[in-house]
């Protein structure tokens, strides 16, 4: 076990015994959901993983330590700290060297989870190509990280605030495998269907574990993205979604929001402007993905 990582006792024991472990990111908690729901959701996600017979490993940097698995107090710190920064892979070492606190994105969480020996990761929606990327060149480091980090990532597609078709093209270029869980449509985060399709459909957790095993045997680099849609009756109303998105993008532009602040700004705009409707969808997305990731981790550990 790499000495640079601090494992919780539960996660260390599970990894040693080859038991199923599911990595969870901390940026969702600190920058993706409003207080106090963020802590409630973080706890519920961990319970969901346990209910399926896996061990949750929420990943964050606290007091300069890279933590793989958090206690309830530590989870509360991630949810409540004002000086916790959102970090991608390139930023981790700077925060650790300075003894600071950091919440890890999909990119950073995948990197650390892989280093820790974890194979499955659950999140909400991936980062990707932003809609104004032609001018801003803003493309999430989630994409390049996924192209080099072998990890099964269960998500509900990429965030609908992004340019989804462009992101799918980039995922193809970057050799990131994408399968739809129970669907051949690529999910749209708050929406069941992003309007794009996926080439491969899987229907069981065992299916996913089998593909993952072959990928390991063939030394295929990069991630296997399992895109898990919200059921149609649970998605956000598409008209409301589209209205809030154009409003939110206009506000971000008018307020000069740039770089890594764009995603938290837009998610927050949705949560406030929809009076909690998007928060409910976002929470459900995360819980459903944690549930599926746990079943995949169990199937993978059994195989
Ligand atoms: N999914 C959510 N909420 C979030 C995120 C994903 O449901 O807050 C976070 C993830 O940490 C993801 C990040 O890696 O947003 C992408 O940010 P950016 O676009 O700045 O790369
Ligand atoms: Mn960005």
PDB file of C-alpha atoms and ligand atoms in Angstrom:
ATOM      1  CA  UNK A   1       0.000   0.000   0.000  1.00  0.00           C
ATOM      2  CA  UNK A   2       1.533   3.334  -1.044  1.00  0.00           C
ATOM      3  CA  UNK A   3       2.749   5.138   2.125  1.00  0.00           C
ATOM      4  CA  UNK A   4       1.615   8.487   0.742  1.00  0.00           C
ATOM      5  CA  UNK A   5      -1.990   7.407   1.287  1.00  0.00           C
ATOM      6  CA  UNK A   6      -3.849   7.238   4.615  1.00  0.00           C
ATOM      7  CA  UNK A   7      -6.413   4.467   4.524  1.00  0.00           C
ATOM      8  CA  UNK A   8      -9.298   4.140   6.940  1.00  0.00           C
ATOM      9  CA  UNK A   9      -8.998   0.844   8.818  1.00  0.00           C
ATOM     10  CA  UNK A  10     -12.136  -0.472   7.108  1.00  0.00           C
ATOM     11  CA  UNK A  11     -10.881   0.252   3.588  1.00  0.00           C
ATOM     12  CA  UNK A  12      -7.393  -1.093   4.317  1.00  0.00           C
ATOM     13  CA  UNK A  13      -8.855  -4.361   5.618  1.00  0.00           C
ATOM     14  CA  UNK A  14     -11.212  -4.717   2.656  1.00  0.00           C
ATOM     15  CA  UNK A  15      -8.460  -4.151   0.096  1.00  0.00           C
ATOM     16  CA  UNK A  16      -6.160  -6.588   1.862  1.00  0.00           C
ATOM     17  CA  UNK A  17      -8.858  -9.286   1.783  1.00  0.00           C
ATOM     18  CA  UNK A  18      -9.963  -8.585  -1.801  1.00  0.00           C
ATOM     19  CA  UNK A  19     -13.416  -7.428  -0.702  1.00  0.00           C
ATOM     20  CA  UNK A  20     -15.449  -5.038  -2.885  1.00  0.00           C
ATOM     21  CA  UNK A  21     -14.580  -1.360  -2.399  1.00  0.00           C
ATOM     22  CA  UNK A  22     -16.202   1.637  -4.114  1.00  0.00           C
ATOM     23  CA  UNK A  23     -14.351   4.951  -4.425  1.00  0.00           C
ATOM     24  CA  UNK A  24     -16.417   8.122  -3.991  1.00  0.00           C
ATOM     25  CA  UNK A  25     -15.393  11.679  -4.844  1.00  0.00           C
ATOM     26  CA  UNK A  26     -15.431  14.645  -2.484  1.00  0.00           C
ATOM     27  CA  UNK A  27     -15.981  17.553  -4.913  1.00  0.00           C
ATOM     28  CA  UNK A  28     -19.636  16.568  -5.183  1.00  0.00           C
ATOM     29  CA  UNK A  29     -19.881  17.055  -1.419  1.00  0.00           C
ATOM     30  CA  UNK A  30     -17.933  20.312  -1.106  1.00  0.00           C
ATOM     31  CA  UNK A  31     -18.711  22.057  -4.404  1.00  0.00           C
ATOM     32  CA  UNK A  32     -21.554  20.148  -6.066  1.00  0.00           C
ATOM     33  CA  UNK A  33     -24.320  20.161  -3.459  1.00  0.00           C
ATOM     34  CA  UNK A  34     -25.550  22.887  -1.090  1.00  0.00           C
ATOM     35  CA  UNK A  35     -25.260  22.646   2.699  1.00  0.00           C
ATOM     36  CA  UNK A  36     -26.689  20.943   4.680  1.00  0.00           C
ATOM     37  CA  UNK A  37     -27.952  18.458   2.066  1.00  0.00           C
ATOM     38  CA  UNK A  38     -24.377  17.733   1.016  1.00  0.00           C
ATOM     39  CA  UNK A  39     -23.534  15.919   4.260  1.00  0.00           C
ATOM     40  CA  UNK A  40     -26.854  14.089   4.316  1.00  0.00           C
ATOM     41  CA  UNK A  41     -26.272  12.851   0.749  1.00  0.00           C
ATOM     42  CA  UNK A  42     -22.635  11.917   1.459  1.00  0.00           C
ATOM     43  CA  UNK A  43     -23.785   9.759   4.365  1.00  0.00           C
ATOM     44  CA  UNK A  44     -26.623   8.220   2.387  1.00  0.00           C
ATOM     45  CA  UNK A  45     -24.235   7.337  -0.442  1.00  0.00           C
ATOM     46  CA  UNK A  46     -21.964   5.505   1.989  1.00  0.00           C
ATOM     47  CA  UNK A  47     -24.967   3.632   3.452  1.00  0.00           C
ATOM     48  CA  UNK A  48     -26.068   2.655  -0.058  1.00  0.00           C
ATOM     49  CA  UNK A  49     -22.649   1.156  -0.774  1.00  0.00           C
ATOM     50  CA  UNK A  50     -22.680  -0.797   2.505  1.00  0.00           C
ATOM     51  CA  UNK A  51     -26.200  -2.080   1.871  1.00  0.00           C
ATOM     52  CA  UNK A  52     -24.940  -3.744  -1.321  1.00  0.00           C
ATOM     53  CA  UNK A  53     -22.117  -5.434   0.578  1.00  0.00           C
ATOM     54  CA  UNK A  54     -19.246  -3.150  -0.482  1.00  0.00           C
ATOM     55  CA  UNK A  55     -17.023  -0.768   1.481  1.00  0.00           C
ATOM     56  CA  UNK A  56     -17.218   2.974   0.687  1.00  0.00           C
ATOM     57  CA  UNK A  57     -13.950   4.868   0.229  1.00  0.00           C
ATOM     58  CA  UNK A  58     -14.618   8.587   0.002  1.00  0.00           C
ATOM     59  CA  UNK A  59     -11.405  10.284  -1.102  1.00  0.00           C
ATOM     60  CA  UNK A  60     -10.222  13.746  -0.011  1.00  0.00           C
ATOM     61  CA  UNK A  61      -7.167  15.594   1.284  1.00  0.00           C
ATOM     62  CA  UNK A  62      -7.407  16.713   4.926  1.00  0.00           C
ATOM     63  CA  UNK A  63      -4.560  18.468   6.767  1.00  0.00           C
ATOM     64  CA  UNK A  64      -2.232  17.513   3.934  1.00  0.00           C
ATOM     65  CA  UNK A  65      -3.068  13.797   4.109  1.00  0.00           C
ATOM     66  CA  UNK A  66      -4.564  11.942   1.166  1.00  0.00           C
ATOM     67  CA  UNK A  67      -7.415  10.024   2.800  1.00  0.00           C
ATOM     68  CA  UNK A  68      -8.806   6.850   1.281  1.00  0.00           C
ATOM     69  CA  UNK A  69     -11.978   6.296   3.299  1.00  0.00           C
ATOM     70  CA  UNK A  70     -13.310   8.890   5.748  1.00  0.00           C
ATOM     71  CA  UNK A  71     -14.811   8.674   9.235  1.00  0.00           C
ATOM     72  CA  UNK A  72     -18.142  10.400   9.805  1.00  0.00           C
ATOM     73  CA  UNK A  73     -16.342  13.387  11.389  1.00  0.00           C
ATOM     74  CA  UNK A  74     -14.066  13.676   8.378  1.00  0.00           C
ATOM     75  CA  UNK A  75     -17.030  13.491   6.012  1.00  0.00           C
ATOM     76  CA  UNK A  76     -18.570  16.375   7.984  1.00  0.00           C
ATOM     77  CA  UNK A  77     -15.345  18.371   7.624  1.00  0.00           C
ATOM     78  CA  UNK A  78     -15.386  17.937   3.849  1.00  0.00           C
ATOM     79  CA  UNK A  79     -19.014  19.102   3.820  1.00  0.00           C
ATOM     80  CA  UNK A  80     -18.477  22.127   6.100  1.00  0.00           C
ATOM     81  CA  UNK A  81     -14.934  23.443   5.607  1.00  0.00           C
ATOM     82  CA  UNK A  82     -14.826  26.834   3.914  1.00  0.00           C
ATOM     83  CA  UNK A  83     -11.183  26.527   2.892  1.00  0.00           C
ATOM     84  CA  UNK A  84     -11.429  23.223   1.041  1.00  0.00           C
ATOM     85  CA  UNK A  85     -10.345  23.645  -2.579  1.00  0.00           C
ATOM     86  CA  UNK A  86     -11.498  21.694  -5.609  1.00  0.00           C
ATOM     87  CA  UNK A  87      -8.465  19.845  -6.994  1.00  0.00           C
ATOM     88  CA  UNK A  88      -7.745  18.048 -10.196  1.00  0.00           C
ATOM     89  CA  UNK A  89      -4.739  15.743 -10.638  1.00  0.00           C
ATOM     90  CA  UNK A  90      -2.271  18.564 -11.231  1.00  0.00           C
ATOM     91  CA  UNK A  91      -3.156  20.344  -7.963  1.00  0.00           C
ATOM     92  CA  UNK A  92      -3.037  17.448  -5.494  1.00  0.00           C
ATOM     93  CA  UNK A  93       0.669  17.627  -4.670  1.00  0.00           C
ATOM     94  CA  UNK A  94       0.623  21.378  -4.048  1.00  0.00           C
ATOM     95  CA  UNK A  95      -2.166  21.087  -1.472  1.00  0.00           C
ATOM     96  CA  UNK A  96      -0.584  18.041   0.192  1.00  0.00           C
ATOM     97  CA  UNK A  97       2.840  19.718   0.417  1.00  0.00           C
ATOM     98  CA  UNK A  98       1.228  22.728   2.122  1.00  0.00           C
ATOM     99  CA  UNK A  99      -0.801  20.672   4.566  1.00  0.00           C
ATOM    100  CA  UNK A 100      -4.111  21.943   3.211  1.00  0.00           C
ATOM    101  CA  UNK A 101      -7.567  20.504   2.511  1.00  0.00           C
ATOM    102  CA  UNK A 102      -8.818  19.466  -0.888  1.00  0.00           C
ATOM    103  CA  UNK A 103     -11.890  17.966  -2.481  1.00  0.00           C
ATOM    104  CA  UNK A 104     -11.059  15.681  -5.382  1.00  0.00           C
ATOM    105  CA  UNK A 105     -12.758  15.818  -8.791  1.00  0.00           C
ATOM    106  CA  UNK A 106     -13.452  12.788 -10.970  1.00  0.00           C
ATOM    107  CA  UNK A 107      -9.945  13.168 -12.426  1.00  0.00           C
ATOM    108  CA  UNK A 108      -8.204  13.403  -9.050  1.00  0.00           C
ATOM    109  CA  UNK A 109     -10.368  10.765  -7.381  1.00  0.00           C
ATOM    110  CA  UNK A 110      -9.742   8.269 -10.200  1.00  0.00           C
ATOM    111  CA  UNK A 111      -6.000   8.829  -9.962  1.00  0.00           C
ATOM    112  CA  UNK A 112      -5.893   8.336  -6.199  1.00  0.00           C
ATOM    113  CA  UNK A 113      -8.339   5.423  -6.195  1.00  0.00           C
ATOM    114  CA  UNK A 114      -6.236   3.614  -8.779  1.00  0.00           C
ATOM    115  CA  UNK A 115      -3.081   4.242  -6.752  1.00  0.00           C
ATOM    116  CA  UNK A 116      -4.918   2.864  -3.727  1.00  0.00           C
ATOM    117  CA  UNK A 117      -5.832  -0.363  -5.544  1.00  0.00           C
ATOM    118  CA  UNK A 118      -9.548   0.390  -5.967  1.00  0.00           C
ATOM    119  CA  UNK A 119     -11.188  -0.580  -9.258  1.00  0.00           C
ATOM    120  CA  UNK A 120     -14.687   0.913  -9.112  1.00  0.00           C
ATOM    121  CA  UNK A 121     -15.757   4.537  -8.639  1.00  0.00           C
ATOM    122  CA  UNK A 122     -19.213   6.112  -8.436  1.00  0.00           C
ATOM    123  CA  UNK A 123     -19.958   9.747  -9.230  1.00  0.00           C
ATOM    124  CA  UNK A 124     -22.769  11.968 -10.565  1.00  0.00           C
ATOM    125  CA  UNK A 125     -21.858  13.299 -13.974  1.00  0.00           C
ATOM    126  CA  UNK A 126     -18.445  13.482 -15.596  1.00  0.00           C
ATOM    127  CA  UNK A 127     -16.798  16.715 -16.610  1.00  0.00           C
ATOM    128  CA  UNK A 128     -16.204  17.248 -20.317  1.00  0.00           C
ATOM    129  CA  UNK A 129     -16.144  19.796 -23.095  1.00  0.00           C
ATOM    130  CA  UNK A 130     -17.821  23.060 -22.090  1.00  0.00           C
ATOM    131  CA  UNK A 131     -20.314  24.646 -24.472  1.00  0.00           C
ATOM    132  CA  UNK A 132     -18.112  27.686 -25.034  1.00  0.00           C
ATOM    133  CA  UNK A 133     -15.004  25.552 -25.551  1.00  0.00           C
ATOM    134  CA  UNK A 134     -14.394  26.951 -29.021  1.00  0.00           C
ATOM    135  CA  UNK A 135     -13.552  30.287 -27.390  1.00  0.00           C
ATOM    136  CA  UNK A 136     -12.458  29.240 -23.905  1.00  0.00           C
ATOM    137  CA  UNK A 137     -10.747  25.891 -24.601  1.00  0.00           C
ATOM    138  CA  UNK A 138     -12.423  24.759 -21.386  1.00  0.00           C
ATOM    139  CA  UNK A 139     -12.380  20.994 -21.329  1.00  0.00           C
ATOM    140  CA  UNK A 140     -12.392  19.066 -18.051  1.00  0.00           C
ATOM    141  CA  UNK A 141      -9.242  17.208 -17.030  1.00  0.00           C
ATOM    142  CA  UNK A 142     -11.676  14.378 -16.229  1.00  0.00           C
ATOM    143  CA  UNK A 143     -11.354  13.404 -19.903  1.00  0.00           C
ATOM    144  CA  UNK A 144      -7.588  13.071 -20.083  1.00  0.00           C
ATOM    145  CA  UNK A 145      -7.438  11.462 -16.663  1.00  0.00           C
ATOM    146  CA  UNK A 146     -10.006   8.858 -17.711  1.00  0.00           C
ATOM    147  CA  UNK A 147      -7.916   8.104 -20.787  1.00  0.00           C
ATOM    148  CA  UNK A 148      -4.944   6.949 -18.689  1.00  0.00           C
ATOM    149  CA  UNK A 149      -6.532   5.603 -15.512  1.00  0.00           C
ATOM    150  CA  UNK A 150      -7.964   2.081 -15.537  1.00  0.00           C
ATOM    151  CA  UNK A 151     -11.109   2.484 -13.473  1.00  0.00           C
ATOM    152  CA  UNK A 152     -14.733   1.487 -13.795  1.00  0.00           C
ATOM    153  CA  UNK A 153     -16.565   4.807 -13.458  1.00  0.00           C
ATOM    154  CA  UNK A 154     -20.314   4.639 -12.877  1.00  0.00           C
ATOM    155  CA  UNK A 155     -21.984   7.965 -13.719  1.00  0.00           C
ATOM    156  CA  UNK A 156     -25.092   9.394 -15.367  1.00  0.00           C
ATOM    157  CA  UNK A 157     -23.215  10.516 -18.433  1.00  0.00           C
ATOM    158  CA  UNK A 158     -21.599  13.916 -18.487  1.00  0.00           C
ATOM    159  CA  UNK A 159     -23.169  16.982 -16.919  1.00  0.00           C
ATOM    160  CA  UNK A 160     -25.887  18.399 -19.146  1.00  0.00           C
ATOM    161  CA  UNK A 161     -24.356  21.867 -18.803  1.00  0.00           C
ATOM    162  CA  UNK A 162     -21.662  20.644 -21.219  1.00  0.00           C
ATOM    163  CA  UNK A 163     -21.450  20.059 -24.958  1.00  0.00           C
ATOM    164  CA  UNK A 164     -22.399  16.382 -24.856  1.00  0.00           C
ATOM    165  CA  UNK A 165     -21.751  15.373 -28.509  1.00  0.00           C
ATOM    166  CA  UNK A 166     -18.318  17.054 -28.415  1.00  0.00           C
ATOM    167  CA  UNK A 167     -17.520  15.285 -25.139  1.00  0.00           C
ATOM    168  CA  UNK A 168     -18.470  11.916 -26.632  1.00  0.00           C
ATOM    169  CA  UNK A 169     -16.156  12.591 -29.577  1.00  0.00           C
ATOM    170  CA  UNK A 170     -13.321  13.413 -27.185  1.00  0.00           C
ATOM    171  CA  UNK A 171     -13.992  10.242 -25.167  1.00  0.00           C
ATOM    172  CA  UNK A 172     -13.694   8.245 -28.373  1.00  0.00           C
ATOM    173  CA  UNK A 173     -10.422   9.930 -29.347  1.00  0.00           C
ATOM    174  CA  UNK A 174      -9.056   9.350 -25.851  1.00  0.00           C
ATOM    175  CA  UNK A 175      -9.851   5.608 -25.904  1.00  0.00           C
ATOM    176  CA  UNK A 176     -12.311   5.850 -23.033  1.00  0.00           C
ATOM    177  CA  UNK A 177     -14.811   2.979 -23.231  1.00  0.00           C
ATOM    178  CA  UNK A 178     -18.479   3.908 -22.763  1.00  0.00           C
ATOM    179  CA  UNK A 179     -21.340   1.491 -22.153  1.00  0.00           C
ATOM    180  CA  UNK A 180     -24.975   2.300 -21.423  1.00  0.00           C
ATOM    181  CA  UNK A 181     -26.501   0.467 -18.488  1.00  0.00           C
ATOM    182  CA  UNK A 182     -29.862  -0.882 -19.618  1.00  0.00           C
ATOM    183  CA  UNK A 183     -29.936   1.607 -22.494  1.00  0.00           C
ATOM    184  CA  UNK A 184     -28.369   2.448 -25.818  1.00  0.00           C
ATOM    185  CA  UNK A 185     -28.956   6.170 -25.235  1.00  0.00           C
ATOM    186  CA  UNK A 186     -26.253   8.243 -23.555  1.00  0.00           C
ATOM    187  CA  UNK A 187     -27.792   9.697 -20.363  1.00  0.00           C
ATOM    188  CA  UNK A 188     -27.945  13.470 -19.887  1.00  0.00           C
ATOM    189  CA  UNK A 189     -27.289  13.745 -16.134  1.00  0.00           C
ATOM    190  CA  UNK A 190     -30.498  15.554 -14.974  1.00  0.00           C
ATOM    191  CA  UNK A 191     -32.141  14.165 -18.117  1.00  0.00           C
ATOM    192  CA  UNK A 192     -32.596  10.500 -18.995  1.00  0.00           C
ATOM    193  CA  UNK A 193     -31.426  10.947 -22.579  1.00  0.00           C
ATOM    194  CA  UNK A 194     -28.803  13.443 -23.724  1.00  0.00           C
ATOM    195  CA  UNK A 195     -29.869  13.072 -27.345  1.00  0.00           C
ATOM    196  CA  UNK A 196     -26.792  11.037 -28.260  1.00  0.00           C
ATOM    197  CA  UNK A 197     -26.464   7.281 -28.425  1.00  0.00           C
ATOM    198  CA  UNK A 198     -23.891   4.836 -27.088  1.00  0.00           C
ATOM    199  CA  UNK A 199     -22.434   1.980 -29.124  1.00  0.00           C
ATOM    200  CA  UNK A 200     -22.641  -0.615 -26.375  1.00  0.00           C
ATOM    201  CA  UNK A 201     -25.365  -1.605 -24.005  1.00  0.00           C
ATOM    202  CA  UNK A 202     -24.913  -3.758 -20.891  1.00  0.00           C
ATOM    203  CA  UNK A 203     -27.696  -5.065 -18.698  1.00  0.00           C
ATOM    204  CA  UNK A 204     -26.106  -6.557 -15.610  1.00  0.00           C
ATOM    205  CA  UNK A 205     -23.348  -5.798 -13.134  1.00  0.00           C
ATOM    206  CA  UNK A 206     -21.804  -9.150 -14.108  1.00  0.00           C
ATOM    207  CA  UNK A 207     -21.622  -7.958 -17.706  1.00  0.00           C
ATOM    208  CA  UNK A 208     -19.626  -4.932 -16.599  1.00  0.00           C
ATOM    209  CA  UNK A 209     -17.292  -7.029 -14.432  1.00  0.00           C
ATOM    210  CA  UNK A 210     -16.679  -9.420 -17.336  1.00  0.00           C
ATOM    211  CA  UNK A 211     -15.740  -6.583 -19.697  1.00  0.00           C
ATOM    212  CA  UNK A 212     -13.481  -5.106 -17.060  1.00  0.00           C
ATOM    213  CA  UNK A 213     -11.651  -8.408 -16.601  1.00  0.00           C
ATOM    214  CA  UNK A 214     -10.934  -8.687 -20.303  1.00  0.00           C
ATOM    215  CA  UNK A 215      -9.707  -5.104 -20.337  1.00  0.00           C
ATOM    216  CA  UNK A 216      -7.244  -5.955 -17.569  1.00  0.00           C
ATOM    217  CA  UNK A 217      -6.086  -9.098 -19.342  1.00  0.00           C
ATOM    218  CA  UNK A 218      -5.470  -7.110 -22.529  1.00  0.00           C
ATOM    219  CA  UNK A 219      -3.823  -4.208 -20.663  1.00  0.00           C
ATOM    220  CA  UNK A 220      -6.237  -1.712 -22.203  1.00  0.00           C
ATOM    221  CA  UNK A 221      -5.483   1.658 -20.657  1.00  0.00           C
ATOM    222  CA  UNK A 222      -8.059   4.090 -19.429  1.00  0.00           C
ATOM    223  CA  UNK A 223     -11.480   3.947 -17.927  1.00  0.00           C
ATOM    224  CA  UNK A 224     -14.631   2.003 -18.583  1.00  0.00           C
ATOM    225  CA  UNK A 225     -17.478   4.486 -18.205  1.00  0.00           C
ATOM    226  CA  UNK A 226     -20.783   2.885 -17.207  1.00  0.00           C
ATOM    227  CA  UNK A 227     -23.504   5.381 -18.075  1.00  0.00           C
ATOM    228  CA  UNK A 228     -26.506   4.847 -15.823  1.00  0.00           C
ATOM    229  CA  UNK A 229     -29.571   6.959 -16.685  1.00  0.00           C
ATOM    230  CA  UNK A 230     -32.239   8.281 -14.340  1.00  0.00           C
ATOM    231  CA  UNK A 231     -35.561   6.573 -15.118  1.00  0.00           C
ATOM    232  CA  UNK A 232     -37.657   8.843 -17.327  1.00  0.00           C
ATOM    233  CA  UNK A 233     -40.278   9.516 -14.663  1.00  0.00           C
ATOM    234  CA  UNK A 234     -37.537  10.722 -12.287  1.00  0.00           C
ATOM    235  CA  UNK A 235     -35.715  13.096 -14.635  1.00  0.00           C
ATOM    236  CA  UNK A 236     -36.000  16.886 -14.506  1.00  0.00           C
ATOM    237  CA  UNK A 237     -38.674  18.368 -16.720  1.00  0.00           C
ATOM    238  CA  UNK A 238     -36.721  18.911 -19.975  1.00  0.00           C
ATOM    239  CA  UNK A 239     -38.322  22.329 -20.610  1.00  0.00           C
ATOM    240  CA  UNK A 240     -37.411  23.565 -17.144  1.00  0.00           C
ATOM    241  CA  UNK A 241     -33.936  22.112 -17.620  1.00  0.00           C
ATOM    242  CA  UNK A 242     -33.364  23.895 -20.924  1.00  0.00           C
ATOM    243  CA  UNK A 243     -34.665  27.201 -19.586  1.00  0.00           C
ATOM    244  CA  UNK A 244     -32.439  27.099 -16.477  1.00  0.00           C
ATOM    245  CA  UNK A 245     -29.459  26.082 -18.544  1.00  0.00           C
ATOM    246  CA  UNK A 246     -29.665  29.060 -20.882  1.00  0.00           C
ATOM    247  CA  UNK A 247     -30.280  31.391 -17.922  1.00  0.00           C
ATOM    248  CA  UNK A 248     -27.377  29.889 -15.984  1.00  0.00           C
ATOM    249  CA  UNK A 249     -24.977  30.086 -18.927  1.00  0.00           C
ATOM    250  CA  UNK A 250     -25.942  33.733 -19.487  1.00  0.00           C
ATOM    251  CA  UNK A 251     -25.393  34.549 -15.797  1.00  0.00           C
ATOM    252  CA  UNK A 252     -22.025  32.789 -15.743  1.00  0.00           C
ATOM    253  CA  UNK A 253     -21.001  34.818 -18.767  1.00  0.00           C
ATOM    254  CA  UNK A 254     -22.280  38.094 -17.289  1.00  0.00           C
ATOM    255  CA  UNK A 255     -20.523  37.431 -13.953  1.00  0.00           C
ATOM    256  CA  UNK A 256     -17.240  36.542 -15.650  1.00  0.00           C
ATOM    257  CA  UNK A 257     -17.150  33.052 -14.107  1.00  0.00           C
ATOM    258  CA  UNK A 258     -14.219  31.107 -15.568  1.00  0.00           C
ATOM    259  CA  UNK A 259     -12.260  27.908 -15.331  1.00  0.00           C
ATOM    260  CA  UNK A 260     -12.940  25.490 -12.518  1.00  0.00           C
ATOM    261  CA  UNK A 261     -15.625  27.762 -11.030  1.00  0.00           C
ATOM    262  CA  UNK A 262     -17.956  27.267 -14.003  1.00  0.00           C
ATOM    263  CA  UNK A 263     -19.255  23.824 -13.017  1.00  0.00           C
ATOM    264  CA  UNK A 264     -19.983  24.665  -9.337  1.00  0.00           C
ATOM    265  CA  UNK A 265     -21.581  27.966 -10.445  1.00  0.00           C
ATOM    266  CA  UNK A 266     -23.966  26.288 -12.894  1.00  0.00           C
ATOM    267  CA  UNK A 267     -24.880  23.437 -10.547  1.00  0.00           C
ATOM    268  CA  UNK A 268     -25.614  25.996  -7.832  1.00  0.00           C
ATOM    269  CA  UNK A 269     -27.663  28.082 -10.245  1.00  0.00           C
ATOM    270  CA  UNK A 270     -29.767  25.031 -11.099  1.00  0.00           C
ATOM    271  CA  UNK A 271     -30.273  24.107  -7.444  1.00  0.00           C
ATOM    272  CA  UNK A 272     -31.400  27.624  -6.476  1.00  0.00           C
ATOM    273  CA  UNK A 273     -33.427  28.478  -9.576  1.00  0.00           C
ATOM    274  CA  UNK A 274     -35.301  25.168  -9.646  1.00  0.00           C
ATOM    275  CA  UNK A 275     -36.161  25.427  -5.919  1.00  0.00           C
ATOM    276  CA  UNK A 276     -34.638  22.050  -5.229  1.00  0.00           C
ATOM    277  CA  UNK A 277     -35.928  20.113  -8.249  1.00  0.00           C
ATOM    278  CA  UNK A 278     -32.434  19.693  -9.700  1.00  0.00           C
ATOM    279  CA  UNK A 279     -31.057  18.907  -6.246  1.00  0.00           C
ATOM    280  CA  UNK A 280     -33.507  16.041  -5.945  1.00  0.00           C
ATOM    281  CA  UNK A 281     -32.468  14.691  -9.357  1.00  0.00           C
ATOM    282  CA  UNK A 282     -28.774  15.153  -8.556  1.00  0.00           C
ATOM    283  CA  UNK A 283     -29.156  13.293  -5.246  1.00  0.00           C
ATOM    284  CA  UNK A 284     -30.997  10.446  -6.891  1.00  0.00           C
ATOM    285  CA  UNK A 285     -28.338  10.219  -9.610  1.00  0.00           C
ATOM    286  CA  UNK A 286     -25.559   9.883  -7.071  1.00  0.00           C
ATOM    287  CA  UNK A 287     -27.410   7.297  -4.976  1.00  0.00           C
ATOM    288  CA  UNK A 288     -28.344   5.175  -7.982  1.00  0.00           C
ATOM    289  CA  UNK A 289     -24.778   5.278  -9.264  1.00  0.00           C
ATOM    290  CA  UNK A 290     -23.402   4.297  -5.853  1.00  0.00           C
ATOM    291  CA  UNK A 291     -25.832   1.376  -5.797  1.00  0.00           C
ATOM    292  CA  UNK A 292     -24.841   0.152  -9.263  1.00  0.00           C
ATOM    293  CA  UNK A 293     -21.114   0.691  -8.644  1.00  0.00           C
ATOM    294  CA  UNK A 294     -21.398  -1.436  -5.506  1.00  0.00           C
ATOM    295  CA  UNK A 295     -23.072  -4.253  -7.402  1.00  0.00           C
ATOM    296  CA  UNK A 296     -20.311  -4.038 -10.018  1.00  0.00           C
ATOM    297  CA  UNK A 297     -17.636  -4.095  -7.302  1.00  0.00           C
ATOM    298  CA  UNK A 298     -19.263  -7.175  -5.741  1.00  0.00           C
ATOM    299  CA  UNK A 299     -19.449  -8.931  -9.128  1.00  0.00           C
ATOM    300  CA  UNK A 300     -15.848  -7.971  -9.864  1.00  0.00           C
ATOM    301  CA  UNK A 301     -14.621  -9.279  -6.492  1.00  0.00           C
ATOM    302  CA  UNK A 302     -16.538 -12.564  -6.954  1.00  0.00           C
ATOM    303  CA  UNK A 303     -15.282 -13.198 -10.465  1.00  0.00           C
TER     304      UNK A 303
HETATM  305  N1  LIG B   1     -20.911  15.442 -10.749  1.00  0.00           N
HETATM  306  C1  LIG B   1     -21.836  15.979  -9.905  1.00  0.00           C
HETATM  307  N2  LIG B   1     -21.454  17.072  -9.186  1.00  0.00           N
HETATM  308  C2  LIG B   1     -20.182  17.607  -9.254  1.00  0.00           C
HETATM  309  C3  LIG B   1     -19.217  17.026 -10.137  1.00  0.00           C
HETATM  310  C4  LIG B   1     -19.642  15.934 -10.858  1.00  0.00           C
HETATM  311  O1  LIG B   1     -22.972  15.496  -9.816  1.00  0.00           O
HETATM  312  O2  LIG B   1     -19.881  18.567  -8.558  1.00  0.00           O
HETATM  313  C5  LIG B   1     -17.796  17.562 -10.190  1.00  0.00           C
HETATM  314  C6  LIG B   1     -16.836  16.387 -10.379  1.00  0.00           C
HETATM  315  O3  LIG B   1     -15.875  16.444  -9.349  1.00  0.00           O
HETATM  316  C7  LIG B   1     -16.194  16.626 -11.724  1.00  0.00           C
HETATM  317  C8  LIG B   1     -16.145  18.114 -11.739  1.00  0.00           C
HETATM  318  O4  LIG B   1     -14.933  16.020 -11.837  1.00  0.00           O
HETATM  319  O5  LIG B   1     -17.461  18.454 -11.261  1.00  0.00           O
HETATM  320  C9  LIG B   1     -15.819  18.662 -13.113  1.00  0.00           C
HETATM  321  O6  LIG B   1     -15.385  19.980 -12.978  1.00  0.00           O
HETATM  322  P1  LIG B   1     -14.669  20.712 -14.235  1.00  0.00           P
HETATM  323  O7  LIG B   1     -15.766  20.850 -15.234  1.00  0.00           O
HETATM  324  O8  LIG B   1     -14.209  22.042 -13.684  1.00  0.00           O
HETATM  325  O9  LIG B   1     -13.544  19.829 -14.641  1.00  0.00           O
HETATM  326 MN1  LIG B   2     -12.549  23.432 -16.752  1.00  0.00          MN
END
